[in-house]
Tab-separated table of C-alpha atoms and ligand atoms in Angstrom:
chain	number	residue	atom	x	y	z
A	14	MET	CA	-0.056	-0.072	0.050
A	15	LYS	CA	1.456	3.789	-0.874
A	16	VAL	CA	0.333	5.684	2.181
A	17	TYR	CA	1.172	9.730	1.189
A	18	VAL	CA	1.584	11.839	4.384
A	19	ILE	CA	1.357	15.507	3.758
A	20	GLY	CA	2.569	17.471	6.951
A	21	ILE	CA	5.070	15.145	8.234
A	22	GLY	CA	5.453	16.648	11.980
A	23	LEU	CA	4.191	15.057	15.134
A	24	ILE	CA	0.900	13.447	14.247
A	25	GLY	CA	1.818	12.646	10.343
A	26	GLY	CA	5.063	11.182	11.399
A	27	SER	CA	3.433	9.301	14.516
A	28	LEU	CA	0.754	8.077	12.095
A	29	ALA	CA	3.569	6.996	9.601
A	30	ARG	CA	5.573	5.276	12.135
A	31	ASP	CA	2.539	3.030	13.583
A	32	PHE	CA	1.390	2.414	9.785
A	33	LYS	CA	5.025	1.285	9.182
A	34	LYS	CA	4.833	-0.754	12.444
A	35	HIS	CA	1.205	-2.279	11.934
A	36	LEU	CA	0.777	-2.882	8.218
A	37	ASP	CA	2.574	-5.443	6.022
A	38	ASP	CA	3.823	-4.024	2.547
A	39	VAL	CA	3.408	-0.293	3.252
A	40	THR	CA	5.551	2.506	1.603
A	41	ILE	CA	5.437	5.949	3.124
A	42	PHE	CA	6.071	9.010	1.182
A	43	GLY	CA	6.318	12.066	2.685
A	44	ALA	CA	5.221	15.731	1.395
A	45	ASP	CA	6.103	18.734	3.296
A	46	LEU	CA	6.302	22.620	2.762
A	47	ASN	CA	9.424	22.525	5.133
A	48	GLU	CA	12.444	20.732	3.246
A	49	LYS	CA	14.180	20.419	6.783
A	50	ASN	CA	11.335	18.243	8.120
A	51	LEU	CA	11.356	16.243	5.036
A	52	ASP	CA	14.968	15.598	5.332
A	53	LYS	CA	14.609	14.819	8.919
A	54	ALA	CA	11.876	12.233	8.625
A	55	LEU	CA	14.047	10.353	6.055
A	56	GLU	CA	16.692	10.464	8.354
A	57	LEU	CA	14.745	9.070	11.084
A	58	GLY	CA	13.344	6.376	8.946
A	59	ILE	CA	9.479	7.980	9.349
A	60	ILE	CA	9.273	7.796	5.505
A	61	ASP	CA	10.734	5.662	2.576
A	62	GLU	CA	10.575	8.464	0.032
A	63	LYS	CA	10.168	12.414	-0.498
A	64	ALA	CA	7.148	13.260	-2.584
A	65	GLU	CA	5.245	16.362	-3.965
A	66	LEU	CA	1.592	17.176	-3.999
A	67	LYS	CA	0.878	16.136	-7.235
A	68	ASP	CA	2.368	12.445	-6.593
A	69	VAL	CA	-1.202	11.630	-4.636
A	70	ALA	CA	-2.259	10.319	-8.181
A	71	GLN	CA	-0.488	7.131	-7.127
A	72	ALA	CA	-1.671	6.927	-3.494
A	73	ASP	CA	-3.682	4.265	-2.117
A	74	CYS	CA	-4.227	6.185	1.171
A	75	VAL	CA	-3.365	10.176	1.672
A	76	ILE	CA	-3.337	11.669	5.203
A	77	VAL	CA	-3.360	15.541	5.555
A	78	SER	CA	-1.769	16.513	8.655
A	79	VAL	CA	-0.820	20.376	8.376
A	80	PRO	CA	-2.135	23.036	10.201
A	81	VAL	CA	-5.983	23.451	10.119
A	82	ASP	CA	-6.390	26.397	7.674
A	83	VAL	CA	-4.099	24.743	5.023
A	84	SER	CA	-5.754	21.369	5.332
A	85	ALA	CA	-8.855	23.081	4.136
A	86	VAL	CA	-7.106	24.431	0.984
A	87	LEU	CA	-5.206	21.447	0.147
A	88	LEU	CA	-7.779	18.870	0.812
A	89	GLU	CA	-9.471	20.427	-2.375
A	90	GLN	CA	-6.349	19.675	-4.312
A	91	VAL	CA	-5.786	16.010	-3.127
A	92	LEU	CA	-9.438	15.090	-3.717
A	93	ASP	CA	-8.749	17.346	-7.522
A	94	THR	CA	-5.825	14.637	-8.062
A	95	ILE	CA	-6.307	11.382	-6.471
A	96	LYS	CA	-7.874	7.724	-8.348
A	97	GLY	CA	-11.001	6.690	-7.825
A	98	ASP	CA	-10.527	4.235	-5.133
A	99	THR	CA	-8.035	6.051	-2.960
A	100	LEU	CA	-8.793	7.155	1.118
A	101	VAL	CA	-7.913	10.556	2.084
A	102	PHE	CA	-8.445	11.418	5.473
A	103	ASP	CA	-7.302	14.562	8.045
A	104	VAL	CA	-6.562	14.840	11.367
A	105	GLY	CA	-7.164	18.384	12.074
A	106	SER	CA	-8.471	19.504	15.379
A	107	THR	CA	-11.273	21.333	14.175
A	108	LYS	CA	-14.006	19.701	11.819
A	109	HIS	CA	-16.858	21.946	10.966
A	110	ALA	CA	-14.830	24.361	8.714
A	111	ILE	CA	-13.019	21.383	6.762
A	112	CYS	CA	-16.578	19.444	6.061
A	113	GLU	CA	-17.852	22.344	4.705
A	114	LYS	CA	-14.949	23.139	2.353
A	115	VAL	CA	-15.177	19.674	1.021
A	116	LYS	CA	-18.831	19.180	1.166
A	117	ASN	CA	-19.724	19.661	-2.400
A	118	HIS	CA	-16.443	18.048	-4.216
A	119	VAL	CA	-17.080	15.565	-6.550
A	120	ASN	CA	-14.792	13.211	-4.536
A	121	ARG	CA	-16.115	13.972	-1.297
A	122	ARG	CA	-16.828	10.187	-0.976
A	123	ASN	CA	-13.266	9.408	-0.591
A	124	PHE	CA	-12.613	11.597	2.143
A	125	LEU	CA	-13.156	10.652	5.972
A	126	ALA	CA	-12.777	13.575	8.473
A	127	ALA	CA	-11.051	12.321	11.535
A	128	HIS	CA	-9.449	14.276	14.656
A	129	PRO	CA	-7.407	11.500	16.604
A	130	ILE	CA	-7.304	12.790	20.367
A	131	ALA	CA	-3.492	12.179	20.950
A	132	GLY	CA	-0.631	14.478	20.814
A	133	THR	CA	1.950	16.320	22.919
A	134	GLU	CA	3.384	19.603	23.029
A	135	PHE	CA	6.032	19.306	20.784
A	136	SER	CA	6.111	19.661	16.674
A	137	GLY	CA	7.999	18.577	13.521
A	138	PRO	CA	9.200	14.821	12.785
A	139	GLU	CA	11.597	14.589	15.714
A	140	ALA	CA	8.599	14.770	17.880
A	141	ALA	CA	6.777	11.794	16.252
A	142	LEU	CA	6.189	9.071	18.368
A	143	GLU	CA	5.762	5.201	17.874
A	144	GLY	CA	2.546	3.874	19.853
A	145	LEU	CA	0.957	7.600	20.347
A	146	PHE	CA	-2.517	6.292	19.612
A	147	GLU	CA	-2.647	3.193	21.193
A	148	GLY	CA	-5.721	3.168	23.225
A	149	LYS	CA	-6.884	6.691	22.271
A	150	THR	CA	-10.048	7.854	20.733
A	151	ASN	CA	-10.260	8.717	17.156
A	152	ILE	CA	-13.465	11.040	16.530
A	153	ILE	CA	-14.838	10.817	13.027
A	154	CYS	CA	-17.403	12.977	11.457
A	155	GLU	CA	-20.110	12.715	8.848
A	156	VAL	CA	-18.946	9.088	8.204
A	157	GLU	CA	-22.301	8.649	6.024
A	158	LYS	CA	-20.704	10.826	3.369
A	159	THR	CA	-17.592	8.576	2.988
A	160	ALA	CA	-17.957	5.491	0.561
A	161	PHE	CA	-18.522	2.615	2.782
A	162	LYS	CA	-15.329	0.515	1.245
A	163	LEU	CA	-13.390	3.427	2.161
A	164	GLN	CA	-14.983	3.664	5.538
A	165	GLU	CA	-14.116	-0.176	6.053
A	166	ARG	CA	-10.530	0.293	4.883
A	167	ALA	CA	-9.924	3.600	7.444
A	168	LEU	CA	-11.452	1.454	10.251
A	169	GLU	CA	-9.155	-1.342	9.919
A	170	LEU	CA	-6.486	0.926	9.783
A	171	PHE	CA	-7.160	2.900	13.051
A	172	LYS	CA	-7.982	-0.773	14.633
A	173	LYS	CA	-4.229	-1.657	13.366
A	174	ILE	CA	-2.909	1.023	15.426
A	175	GLY	CA	-4.956	0.518	18.596
A	176	MET	CA	-7.197	3.307	18.346
A	177	ARG	CA	-11.072	3.637	19.428
A	178	ILE	CA	-13.803	4.991	17.587
A	179	ARG	CA	-16.285	7.525	18.013
A	180	TYR	CA	-18.550	9.003	15.738
A	181	MET	CA	-19.802	12.958	15.960
A	182	ASP	CA	-21.242	15.488	14.196
A	183	PRO	CA	-18.718	17.977	13.107
A	184	VAL	CA	-20.500	21.366	15.197
A	185	ALA	CA	-20.825	19.108	18.272
A	186	HIS	CA	-17.501	18.046	17.928
A	187	ASP	CA	-15.865	21.640	17.516
A	188	LYS	CA	-18.195	22.773	20.594
A	189	HIS	CA	-16.883	19.736	23.218
A	190	ILE	CA	-13.381	19.957	21.855
A	191	ALA	CA	-13.553	23.747	22.604
A	192	TYR	CA	-14.013	23.093	26.401
A	193	VAL	CA	-11.480	20.258	26.705
A	194	SER	CA	-8.594	21.092	24.679
A	195	HIS	CA	-8.750	24.780	23.034
A	196	LEU	CA	-9.502	26.334	26.377
A	197	SER	CA	-6.916	24.269	28.101
A	198	HIS	CA	-4.543	25.674	25.883
A	199	ILE	CA	-5.489	29.271	26.447
A	200	SER	CA	-5.535	28.750	29.946
A	201	SER	CA	-1.821	27.373	29.839
A	202	PHE	CA	-0.434	30.057	27.419
A	203	MET	CA	-1.942	32.809	29.689
A	204	LEU	CA	-1.119	31.363	32.935
A	205	GLY	CA	2.835	30.895	31.517
A	206	LYS	CA	2.436	34.812	30.209
A	207	THR	CA	1.484	36.078	33.518
A	208	VAL	CA	4.226	34.215	35.104
A	209	ILE	CA	6.748	35.388	32.491
A	210	GLU	CA	5.623	39.064	33.172
A	211	LYS	CA	6.298	38.835	36.578
A	212	GLU	CA	9.584	37.069	36.468
A	213	GLN	CA	11.139	40.067	34.071
A	214	ASN	CA	10.844	42.200	37.601
A	215	GLU	CA	11.292	39.187	40.212
A	216	ARG	CA	13.986	36.893	38.611
A	217	ASP	CA	14.092	34.206	41.432
A	218	ILE	CA	10.300	33.088	40.394
A	219	PHE	CA	11.353	29.977	38.429
A	220	ASP	CA	13.639	29.018	40.696
A	221	LEU	CA	10.418	28.429	42.624
A	222	ALA	CA	8.480	26.732	40.138
A	223	GLY	CA	7.615	22.765	41.222
A	224	SER	CA	6.274	20.313	39.133
A	225	GLY	CA	2.366	21.314	39.739
A	226	PHE	CA	3.534	24.888	37.792
A	227	GLU	CA	5.201	22.619	35.122
A	228	SER	CA	2.455	20.221	34.360
A	229	THR	CA	-0.296	23.071	34.047
A	230	VAL	CA	1.907	25.393	31.804
A	231	ARG	CA	3.127	22.172	29.817
A	232	LEU	CA	0.792	23.115	26.787
A	233	ALA	CA	2.070	27.057	26.582
A	234	LYS	CA	5.183	25.289	24.741
A	235	SER	CA	2.572	24.423	21.740
A	236	SER	CA	3.233	25.829	18.538
A	237	PRO	CA	1.256	29.249	17.540
A	238	ALA	CA	1.334	28.276	13.959
A	239	MET	CA	-0.756	25.193	14.641
A	240	TRP	CA	-3.140	26.968	17.245
A	241	THR	CA	-3.776	30.504	15.824
A	242	PRO	CA	-5.961	28.416	12.765
A	243	ILE	CA	-7.379	26.128	15.570
A	244	PHE	CA	-8.663	29.368	17.473
A	245	LYS	CA	-9.790	31.036	14.608
A	246	GLN	CA	-11.622	28.324	12.823
A	247	ASN	CA	-13.508	27.568	15.976
A	248	LYS	CA	-13.653	31.341	17.510
A	249	GLN	CA	-17.611	30.924	18.361
A	250	PHE	CA	-17.159	27.920	20.859
A	251	VAL	CA	-13.741	28.922	21.911
A	252	LEU	CA	-15.269	32.646	22.779
A	253	GLU	CA	-18.042	30.924	24.702
A	254	SER	CA	-15.956	28.400	26.651
A	255	LEU	CA	-13.707	31.637	27.569
A	256	LYS	CA	-16.382	33.181	28.759
A	257	GLU	CA	-17.624	30.854	30.985
A	258	TYR	CA	-13.829	30.048	32.388
A	259	ILE	CA	-13.453	34.104	33.080
A	260	ASP	CA	-16.490	34.055	35.032
A	261	ASN	CA	-15.530	31.179	37.079
A	262	LEU	CA	-12.164	33.101	37.580
A	263	SER	CA	-13.808	36.474	38.569
A	264	ASN	CA	-16.310	34.713	40.910
A	265	PHE	CA	-12.947	32.858	42.539
A	266	LYS	CA	-11.545	36.563	42.874
A	267	THR	CA	-14.568	38.371	44.394
A	268	LEU	CA	-14.911	35.144	47.007
A	269	LEU	CA	-11.307	35.819	47.855
A	270	GLU	CA	-11.528	39.782	48.013
A	271	SER	CA	-14.743	39.157	50.130
A	272	ASP	CA	-12.935	36.654	52.646
A	273	CYS	CA	-15.801	34.096	51.905
A	274	TYR	CA	-13.096	31.379	52.749
A	275	GLN	CA	-16.006	28.542	53.200
A	276	GLU	CA	-17.249	29.455	49.486
A	277	VAL	CA	-13.428	29.173	48.365
A	278	PHE	CA	-13.031	25.680	50.022
A	279	GLU	CA	-16.752	24.677	48.669
A	280	GLU	CA	-15.342	25.780	44.969
A	281	MET	CA	-12.485	23.501	45.402
A	282	GLU	CA	-14.222	20.719	46.917
A	283	ASN	CA	-16.776	20.786	44.148
A	284	THR	CA	-14.352	20.457	41.340
A	285	ASN	CA	-12.381	17.733	43.184
A	286	ARG	CA	-15.039	15.499	41.336
A	287	ILE	CA	-12.743	15.870	38.354
A	288	LYS	CA	-10.727	13.184	39.950
A	289	GLU	CA	-13.804	10.634	39.673
A	290	ILE	CA	-14.802	12.100	36.039
A	291	LEU	CA	-11.334	11.222	34.897
A	292	ASN	CA	-11.084	7.999	36.500
A	293	GLY	CA	-14.167	6.977	34.857
A	294	ILE	CA	-13.149	8.194	31.673
A	295	SER	CA	-9.867	6.252	31.844
A	296	ILE	CA	-11.436	2.710	33.272
A	297	LYS	CA	-13.950	3.017	30.085
A	298	LYS	CA	-10.841	3.341	27.910
B	3	NAP	P1	3.466	20.048	13.132
B	3	NAP	O1	4.269	18.911	13.819
B	3	NAP	O2	3.927	21.197	12.889
B	3	NAP	O3	3.429	19.309	11.706
B	3	NAP	C1	2.956	20.133	10.621
B	3	NAP	C2	3.769	19.732	9.434
B	3	NAP	O4	3.405	20.393	8.218
B	3	NAP	C3	5.000	20.591	9.447
B	3	NAP	O5	6.036	20.188	9.024
B	3	NAP	C4	4.843	22.336	8.983
B	3	NAP	O6	5.967	22.799	8.573
B	3	NAP	C5	4.059	21.294	7.557
B	3	NAP	N1	3.282	22.215	6.823
B	3	NAP	C6	2.799	23.497	7.179
B	3	NAP	N2	2.151	24.089	6.226
B	3	NAP	C7	2.357	23.100	5.299
B	3	NAP	C8	1.905	23.211	3.695
B	3	NAP	N3	1.153	24.354	3.414
B	3	NAP	N4	2.136	22.308	2.960
B	3	NAP	C9	2.761	21.073	3.359
B	3	NAP	N5	3.406	20.998	4.838
B	3	NAP	C10	3.063	21.983	5.861
B	3	NAP	O7	1.916	19.913	13.608
B	3	NAP	P2	0.971	18.748	14.235
B	3	NAP	O8	1.014	18.594	15.439
B	3	NAP	O9	1.481	17.493	13.439
B	3	NAP	O10	-0.475	18.900	13.610
B	3	NAP	C11	-0.722	18.720	12.440
B	3	NAP	C12	-2.291	18.347	12.323
B	3	NAP	O11	-2.736	17.501	13.299
B	3	NAP	C13	-3.020	19.938	12.520
B	3	NAP	O12	-4.156	19.992	11.714
B	3	NAP	C14	-3.665	19.512	14.172
B	3	NAP	O13	-4.681	20.302	14.250
B	3	NAP	C15	-3.761	18.148	14.179
B	3	NAP	N6	-3.728	17.571	15.497
B	3	NAP	C16	-2.870	17.732	16.354
B	3	NAP	C17	-2.482	17.143	17.587
B	3	NAP	C18	-1.390	17.582	18.675
B	3	NAP	O14	-1.492	17.461	19.633
B	3	NAP	N7	-0.157	18.528	18.118
B	3	NAP	C19	-3.520	16.258	18.065
B	3	NAP	C20	-4.141	15.988	17.343
B	3	NAP	C21	-4.606	16.682	15.891
B	3	NAP	P3	6.398	24.124	9.455
B	3	NAP	O15	7.227	22.857	10.272
B	3	NAP	O16	7.490	24.546	8.421
B	3	NAP	O17	5.347	24.515	9.797
């Protein structure tokens, strides 16, 4: 099977590594605007050969793994170029804009809209990890718009790399992911910003940073080139989630200002429920 990965970074590279590990007779071709990333992917054995966009005419499977604003444009070009039985899927962190973009394409039935809920704060082919998707969820949107044979082929591939499947409507996906992923990134970026600004005046502050700070601010290392288009495409739901978060922060501030320590205690105690919720999720997994 000839697999073409467009955007050979963290997610594209990790998929390439897992496909190589779990599939027999697979050749991975990499296409990327960034020539250094392509060379690195070749050197690390993530891809077998370099390719260009036009080469997807020979592909059995095309994975589009570039920033979400680029995916919306590239997908049309890929769908224009492929042969009749090629499976094309994306991995973008937003789904509505991408599904809208391709909805009237003559080859829409070759496309499957996917979002693997797996990743790290790092980018590029050096960040690609074997086994990244094992036991993780892959959200698939508008599955009924993909040709049945290609759905089957995609599900088989996802199963081989250990993914569980969840089906969702693209708008519901974008709404839910705004809370559990996009808001967490903004919160981490702004926490990092607040502490960096303070550190400029008080140089010792990072000597005091413990593992709590490090884990809370981990997502602030993420790539702005990847996240700006995500926030742009999911602006409405991100703004909704931000408003609710800011209301909660303001409320907490008011409670402290008013010396309402019983309410401060209760706010935190109620939120401790997150332990059971997250445990429940990992048990279900
Ligand atoms: P990444 O590590 O930065 O990889 C993206 C690659 O695409 C980079 O090599 C980038 O080059 C390249 N690229 C950018 N524009 C391009 C273009 N026009 N044509 C060809 N290649 C281009 O990013 P990633 O984290 O793998 O994210 C890729 C996709 O996965 C995004 O849609 C993201 O929403 C989705 N996703 C990410 C995560 C996560 O945790 N990171 C999780 C799930 C899904 P440069 O380095 O020069 O920009």
